[in-house]
PDB file of C-alpha atoms and ligand atoms in Angstrom:
ATOM      1  CA  MET A  45      52.025 -11.982  90.444  1.00 83.00           C
ATOM      2  CA  ALA A  46      48.980  -9.713  90.828  1.00 97.00           C
ATOM      3  CA  THR A  47      46.893 -10.002  93.968  1.00 98.00           C
ATOM      4  CA  ILE A  48      43.165 -10.247  94.752  1.00 98.00           C
ATOM      5  CA  LEU A  49      41.981  -9.133  98.190  1.00 98.00           C
ATOM      6  CA  LEU A  50      39.422 -11.512  99.738  1.00 98.00           C
ATOM      7  CA  VAL A  51      37.370  -9.822 102.479  1.00 98.00           C
ATOM      8  CA  ASN A  52      35.013 -11.655 104.812  1.00 98.00           C
ATOM      9  CA  GLY A  53      33.014  -9.589 107.273  1.00 98.00           C
ATOM     10  CA  PRO A  54      31.684 -10.122 110.777  1.00 98.00           C
ATOM     11  CA  ASN A  55      30.762 -13.607 111.995  1.00 97.00           C
ATOM     12  CA  LEU A  56      32.002 -15.393 108.877  1.00 98.00           C
ATOM     13  CA  ASN A  57      34.719 -16.908 111.080  1.00 97.00           C
ATOM     14  CA  LEU A  58      31.832 -19.116 112.330  1.00 96.00           C
ATOM     15  CA  LEU A  59      31.360 -20.767 108.921  1.00 97.00           C
ATOM     16  CA  GLY A  60      31.067 -24.535 109.258  1.00 93.00           C
ATOM     17  CA  ILE A  61      30.755 -24.231 113.037  1.00 89.00           C
ATOM     18  CA  ARG A  62      27.276 -22.700 113.527  1.00 85.00           C
ATOM     19  CA  GLU A  63      24.081 -22.595 111.409  1.00 84.00           C
ATOM     20  CA  PRO A  64      25.149 -25.200 108.798  1.00 87.00           C
ATOM     21  CA  GLU A  65      21.519 -25.314 107.582  1.00 88.00           C
ATOM     22  CA  VAL A  66      21.954 -21.724 106.313  1.00 85.00           C
ATOM     23  CA  TYR A  67      25.673 -21.446 105.534  1.00 85.00           C
ATOM     24  CA  GLY A  68      26.763 -25.061 104.932  1.00 85.00           C
ATOM     25  CA  HIS A  69      29.475 -27.199 106.499  1.00 92.00           C
ATOM     26  CA  GLU A  70      32.544 -25.649 104.931  1.00 95.00           C
ATOM     27  CA  THR A  71      34.803 -23.449 107.030  1.00 97.00           C
ATOM     28  CA  LEU A  72      36.372 -20.058 106.407  1.00 98.00           C
ATOM     29  CA  ALA A  73      39.660 -21.900 105.747  1.00 98.00           C
ATOM     30  CA  ASP A  74      37.849 -23.904 103.027  1.00 98.00           C
ATOM     31  CA  VAL A  75      36.554 -20.647 101.487  1.00 98.00           C
ATOM     32  CA  GLU A  76      40.031 -19.121 101.473  1.00 98.00           C
ATOM     33  CA  ALA A  77      41.536 -22.278  99.918  1.00 98.00           C
ATOM     34  CA  LEU A  78      38.833 -22.288  97.210  1.00 98.00           C
ATOM     35  CA  VAL A  79      39.456 -18.649  96.341  1.00 98.00           C
ATOM     36  CA  ARG A  80      43.245 -19.163  96.319  1.00 98.00           C
ATOM     37  CA  ALA A  81      42.889 -22.166  93.957  1.00 98.00           C
ATOM     38  CA  THR A  82      40.520 -20.278  91.625  1.00 98.00           C
ATOM     39  CA  ALA A  83      42.761 -17.225  91.593  1.00 98.00           C
ATOM     40  CA  ALA A  84      45.908 -19.305  91.014  1.00 98.00           C
ATOM     41  CA  ALA A  85      44.287 -20.885  87.943  1.00 97.00           C
ATOM     42  CA  GLY A  86      43.882 -17.370  86.560  1.00 96.00           C
ATOM     43  CA  GLY A  87      47.430 -16.330  87.500  1.00 97.00           C
ATOM     44  CA  PHE A  88      46.548 -14.355  90.653  1.00 98.00           C
ATOM     45  CA  GLU A  89      47.457 -14.702  94.297  1.00 98.00           C
ATOM     46  CA  VAL A  90      45.165 -13.908  97.224  1.00 98.00           C
ATOM     47  CA  GLU A  91      45.463 -11.876 100.362  1.00 98.00           C
ATOM     48  CA  ALA A  92      42.671 -12.842 102.766  1.00 98.00           C
ATOM     49  CA  VAL A  93      41.201 -10.883 105.656  1.00 98.00           C
ATOM     50  CA  GLN A  94      38.280 -11.695 107.951  1.00 98.00           C
ATOM     51  CA  SER A  95      37.356  -9.434 110.806  1.00 98.00           C
ATOM     52  CA  ASN A  96      34.506  -8.756 113.173  1.00 98.00           C
ATOM     53  CA  HIS A  97      35.604  -5.106 113.290  1.00 98.00           C
ATOM     54  CA  GLU A  98      34.496  -2.689 110.587  1.00 98.00           C
ATOM     55  CA  GLY A  99      37.616  -0.501 110.861  1.00 98.00           C
ATOM     56  CA  VAL A 100      39.942  -3.471 110.283  1.00 98.00           C
ATOM     57  CA  LEU A 101      38.064  -4.257 107.064  1.00 98.00           C
ATOM     58  CA  ILE A 102      38.233  -0.634 105.947  1.00 98.00           C
ATOM     59  CA  ASP A 103      41.993  -0.456 106.620  1.00 98.00           C
ATOM     60  CA  ALA A 104      42.514  -3.638 104.573  1.00 98.00           C
ATOM     61  CA  ILE A 105      40.459  -2.191 101.689  1.00 98.00           C
ATOM     62  CA  HIS A 106      42.462   1.072 101.781  1.00 98.00           C
ATOM     63  CA  ALA A 107      45.758  -0.871 101.776  1.00 98.00           C
ATOM     64  CA  ALA A 108      44.572  -2.800  98.719  1.00 98.00           C
ATOM     65  CA  ARG A 109      44.353   0.409  96.695  1.00 97.00           C
ATOM     66  CA  THR A 110      48.039   0.224  95.800  1.00 97.00           C
ATOM     67  CA  THR A 111      48.673  -3.516  96.133  1.00 97.00           C
ATOM     68  CA  CYS A 112      45.675  -5.365  94.656  1.00 98.00           C
ATOM     69  CA  ALA A 113      43.941  -5.669  91.301  1.00 98.00           C
ATOM     70  CA  GLY A 114      40.451  -6.251  92.718  1.00 98.00           C
ATOM     71  CA  ILE A 115      38.386  -7.235  95.747  1.00 98.00           C
ATOM     72  CA  VAL A 116      36.120 -10.221  96.428  1.00 99.00           C
ATOM     73  CA  ILE A 117      33.955  -9.380  99.429  1.00 99.00           C
ATOM     74  CA  ASN A 118      31.277 -10.960 101.543  1.00 98.00           C
ATOM     75  CA  PRO A 119      30.560  -8.094 103.932  1.00 98.00           C
ATOM     76  CA  GLY A 120      28.292 -10.265 106.133  1.00 98.00           C
ATOM     77  CA  GLY A 121      25.701  -8.236 108.026  1.00 98.00           C
ATOM     78  CA  LEU A 122      27.543  -4.996 107.185  1.00 98.00           C
ATOM     79  CA  THR A 123      26.083  -5.417 103.690  1.00 98.00           C
ATOM     80  CA  HIS A 124      22.788  -4.133 105.013  1.00 98.00           C
ATOM     81  CA  THR A 125      24.022  -1.416 107.381  1.00 98.00           C
ATOM     82  CA  SER A 126      27.366   0.054 106.440  1.00 98.00           C
ATOM     83  CA  VAL A 127      27.737   3.288 104.511  1.00 98.00           C
ATOM     84  CA  VAL A 128      31.382   3.490 105.643  1.00 98.00           C
ATOM     85  CA  LEU A 129      32.252   0.106 104.145  1.00 98.00           C
ATOM     86  CA  ARG A 130      30.566   1.127 100.905  1.00 98.00           C
ATOM     87  CA  ASP A 131      32.507   4.432 100.929  1.00 98.00           C
ATOM     88  CA  ALA A 132      35.788   2.556 101.421  1.00 98.00           C
ATOM     89  CA  LEU A 133      35.063   0.294  98.429  1.00 98.00           C
ATOM     90  CA  SER A 134      33.996   3.184  96.272  1.00 98.00           C
ATOM     91  CA  GLY A 135      36.992   5.257  97.460  1.00 98.00           C
ATOM     92  CA  VAL A 136      39.671   2.783  96.375  1.00 98.00           C
ATOM     93  CA  ALA A 137      38.079   2.471  92.933  1.00 92.00           C
ATOM     94  CA  LEU A 138      39.108  -1.166  92.446  1.00 98.00           C
ATOM     95  CA  PRO A 139      36.774  -3.666  90.738  1.00 98.00           C
ATOM     96  CA  VAL A 140      34.636  -5.378  93.391  1.00 98.00           C
ATOM     97  CA  ALA A 141      32.828  -8.728  93.435  1.00 98.00           C
ATOM     98  CA  GLU A 142      30.093  -9.058  96.084  1.00 98.00           C
ATOM     99  CA  VAL A 143      29.315 -12.565  97.329  1.00 98.00           C
ATOM    100  CA  HIS A 144      26.554 -13.893  99.566  1.00 98.00           C
ATOM    101  CA  ILE A 145      26.422 -17.550 100.482  1.00 97.00           C
ATOM    102  CA  SER A 146      22.687 -17.531 101.165  1.00 97.00           C
ATOM    103  CA  ASN A 147      19.988 -16.114  98.926  1.00 97.00           C
ATOM    104  CA  VAL A 148      19.416 -12.870 100.806  1.00 97.00           C
ATOM    105  CA  TYR A 149      16.334 -12.124  98.670  1.00 96.00           C
ATOM    106  CA  GLU A 150      14.554 -15.194 100.071  1.00 96.00           C
ATOM    107  CA  ARG A 151      15.319 -14.198 103.665  1.00 96.00           C
ATOM    108  CA  GLU A 152      14.144 -11.375 105.966  1.00 97.00           C
ATOM    109  CA  ALA A 153      13.263  -8.051 104.308  1.00 98.00           C
ATOM    110  CA  PHE A 154      16.165  -6.277 106.063  1.00 97.00           C
ATOM    111  CA  ARG A 155      18.594  -8.448 104.037  1.00 98.00           C
ATOM    112  CA  HIS A 156      17.140  -7.319 100.693  1.00 98.00           C
ATOM    113  CA  HIS A 157      19.074  -4.065 100.540  1.00 98.00           C
ATOM    114  CA  SER A 158      22.842  -3.990 100.002  1.00 98.00           C
ATOM    115  CA  TYR A 159      24.870  -0.808 100.449  1.00 98.00           C
ATOM    116  CA  VAL A 160      27.647  -2.509  98.475  1.00 98.00           C
ATOM    117  CA  ALA A 161      25.627  -3.661  95.458  1.00 98.00           C
ATOM    118  CA  ASP A 162      25.993  -0.579  93.287  1.00 97.00           C
ATOM    119  CA  VAL A 163      29.750  -0.236  93.865  1.00 98.00           C
ATOM    120  CA  ALA A 164      30.278  -3.896  92.882  1.00 98.00           C
ATOM    121  CA  ALA A 165      30.670  -4.970  89.267  1.00 98.00           C
ATOM    122  CA  VAL A 166      30.044  -8.659  90.004  1.00 98.00           C
ATOM    123  CA  HIS A 167      27.287 -10.124  92.226  1.00 98.00           C
ATOM    124  CA  VAL A 168      27.004 -13.791  93.180  1.00 98.00           C
ATOM    125  CA  ILE A 169      24.155 -14.490  95.560  1.00 98.00           C
ATOM    126  CA  GLY A 170      22.787 -17.715  96.968  1.00 97.00           C
ATOM    127  CA  GLU A 171      25.261 -20.095  95.316  1.00 97.00           C
ATOM    128  CA  GLY A 172      26.708 -21.353  98.606  1.00 96.00           C
ATOM    129  CA  ILE A 173      30.456 -21.483  99.115  1.00 97.00           C
ATOM    130  CA  ALA A 174      30.917 -22.192  95.389  1.00 97.00           C
ATOM    131  CA  GLY A 175      29.783 -18.594  94.843  1.00 98.00           C
ATOM    132  CA  TYR A 176      33.196 -17.390  96.022  1.00 98.00           C
ATOM    133  CA  ALA A 177      34.860 -19.302  93.167  1.00 98.00           C
ATOM    134  CA  LEU A 178      32.369 -17.908  90.637  1.00 98.00           C
ATOM    135  CA  ALA A 179      32.904 -14.374  91.931  1.00 98.00           C
ATOM    136  CA  THR A 180      36.695 -14.747  91.819  1.00 98.00           C
ATOM    137  CA  ALA A 181      36.671 -16.115  88.270  1.00 98.00           C
ATOM    138  CA  ARG A 182      34.325 -13.332  87.078  1.00 98.00           C
ATOM    139  CA  LEU A 183      36.402 -10.661  88.785  1.00 98.00           C
ATOM    140  CA  ILE A 184      39.574 -11.987  87.144  1.00 98.00           C
ATOM    141  CA  GLY A 185      37.772 -12.038  83.791  1.00 97.00           C
ATOM    142  CA  LEU A 186      36.924  -8.401  84.305  1.00 97.00           C
ATOM    143  CA  VAL A 187      40.416  -7.399  85.456  1.00 96.00           C
ATOM    144  CA  THR A 188      42.170  -9.208  82.611  1.00 95.00           C
ATOM    145  CA  GLY A 189      39.595  -8.363  79.975  1.00 92.00           C
ATOM    146  CA  THR A 190      38.929 -12.036  79.276  1.00 89.00           C
ATOM    147  CA  GLY A 191      35.500 -12.264  80.917  1.00 81.00           C
ATOM    148  CA  THR A 192      32.310 -13.185  79.117  1.00 72.00           C
ATOM    149  CA  ASP A 193      30.002 -10.956  81.197  1.00 64.00           C
TER     150      ASP A 193
HETATM  151  O1  CA2 B 348      24.676 -15.097 102.902  1.00 69.52           O
HETATM  152  C1  CA2 B 348      25.665 -14.443 103.212  1.00 69.52           C
HETATM  153  O2  CA2 B 348      26.795 -14.694 102.823  1.00 69.52           O
HETATM  154  C2  CA2 B 348      25.518 -13.257 104.196  1.00 69.52           C
HETATM  155  O3  CA2 B 348      26.383 -12.227 103.771  1.00 69.52           O
HETATM  156  C3  CA2 B 348      25.928 -13.784 105.559  1.00 69.52           C
HETATM  157  C4  CA2 B 348      25.717 -12.762 106.671  1.00 69.52           C
HETATM  158  C5  CA2 B 348      24.300 -12.204 106.641  1.00 69.52           C
HETATM  159  O4  CA2 B 348      24.142 -11.184 107.623  1.00 69.52           O
HETATM  160  C6  CA2 B 348      23.937 -11.659 105.278  1.00 69.52           C
HETATM  161  O5  CA2 B 348      22.593 -11.213 105.302  1.00 69.52           O
HETATM  162  C7  CA2 B 348      24.093 -12.725 104.213  1.00 69.52           C
HETATM  163  C8  CA2 B 348      25.953 -13.405 108.028  1.00 69.52           C
HETATM  164  C9  CA2 B 348      27.340 -13.925 108.204  1.00 69.52           C
HETATM  165  C10 CA2 B 348      27.365 -14.715 109.457  1.00 69.52           C
HETATM  166  O6  CA2 B 348      27.930 -15.956 109.163  1.00 69.52           O
HETATM  167  C11 CA2 B 348      27.679 -16.970 110.012  1.00 69.52           C
HETATM  168  C12 CA2 B 348      28.218 -18.186 109.648  1.00 69.52           C
HETATM  169  C13 CA2 B 348      27.975 -19.274 110.438  1.00 69.52           C
HETATM  170  C14 CA2 B 348      27.221 -19.152 111.595  1.00 69.52           C
HETATM  171  C15 CA2 B 348      26.710 -17.933 111.952  1.00 69.52           C
HETATM  172  C16 CA2 B 348      26.933 -16.827 111.156  1.00 69.52           C
END
């Protein structure tokens, strides 16, 4: 079965534990279960990584080059700072879906720019945890050629 890499960046291990008013009550384990269920419905399995260390994320993205069909990523705060993460995504040349739980465009100005946005083919922003399922389904649509957008 083909595999989707799910990447969650720094601090997303705190989901459901801190700042529920911004990020909701669901945990990282809930996110991973949601993505696995969505992927399974489309015939894909999921490899999940969360790290607070940029290099760990980059190594996982490089490893996906030969093992995965696409990447669903919430880069966390690295979205707004990391050229190296963007270069890793662009370097592996896999289809990428970028997810943000909160609506970054309604938050501080420094969250309005994403280094990942133009290397991602799918963007789901401000849909809460459900956005991960939307992003996964759209990515699978793209990978299998069955998508509507
Ligand atoms: O809305 C999103 O998904 C973000 O990617 C989350 C990042 C933030 O820096 C981006 O601007 C938008 C922050 C992830 C930190 O997650 C936490 C979860 C619970 C408690 C504290 C932080």
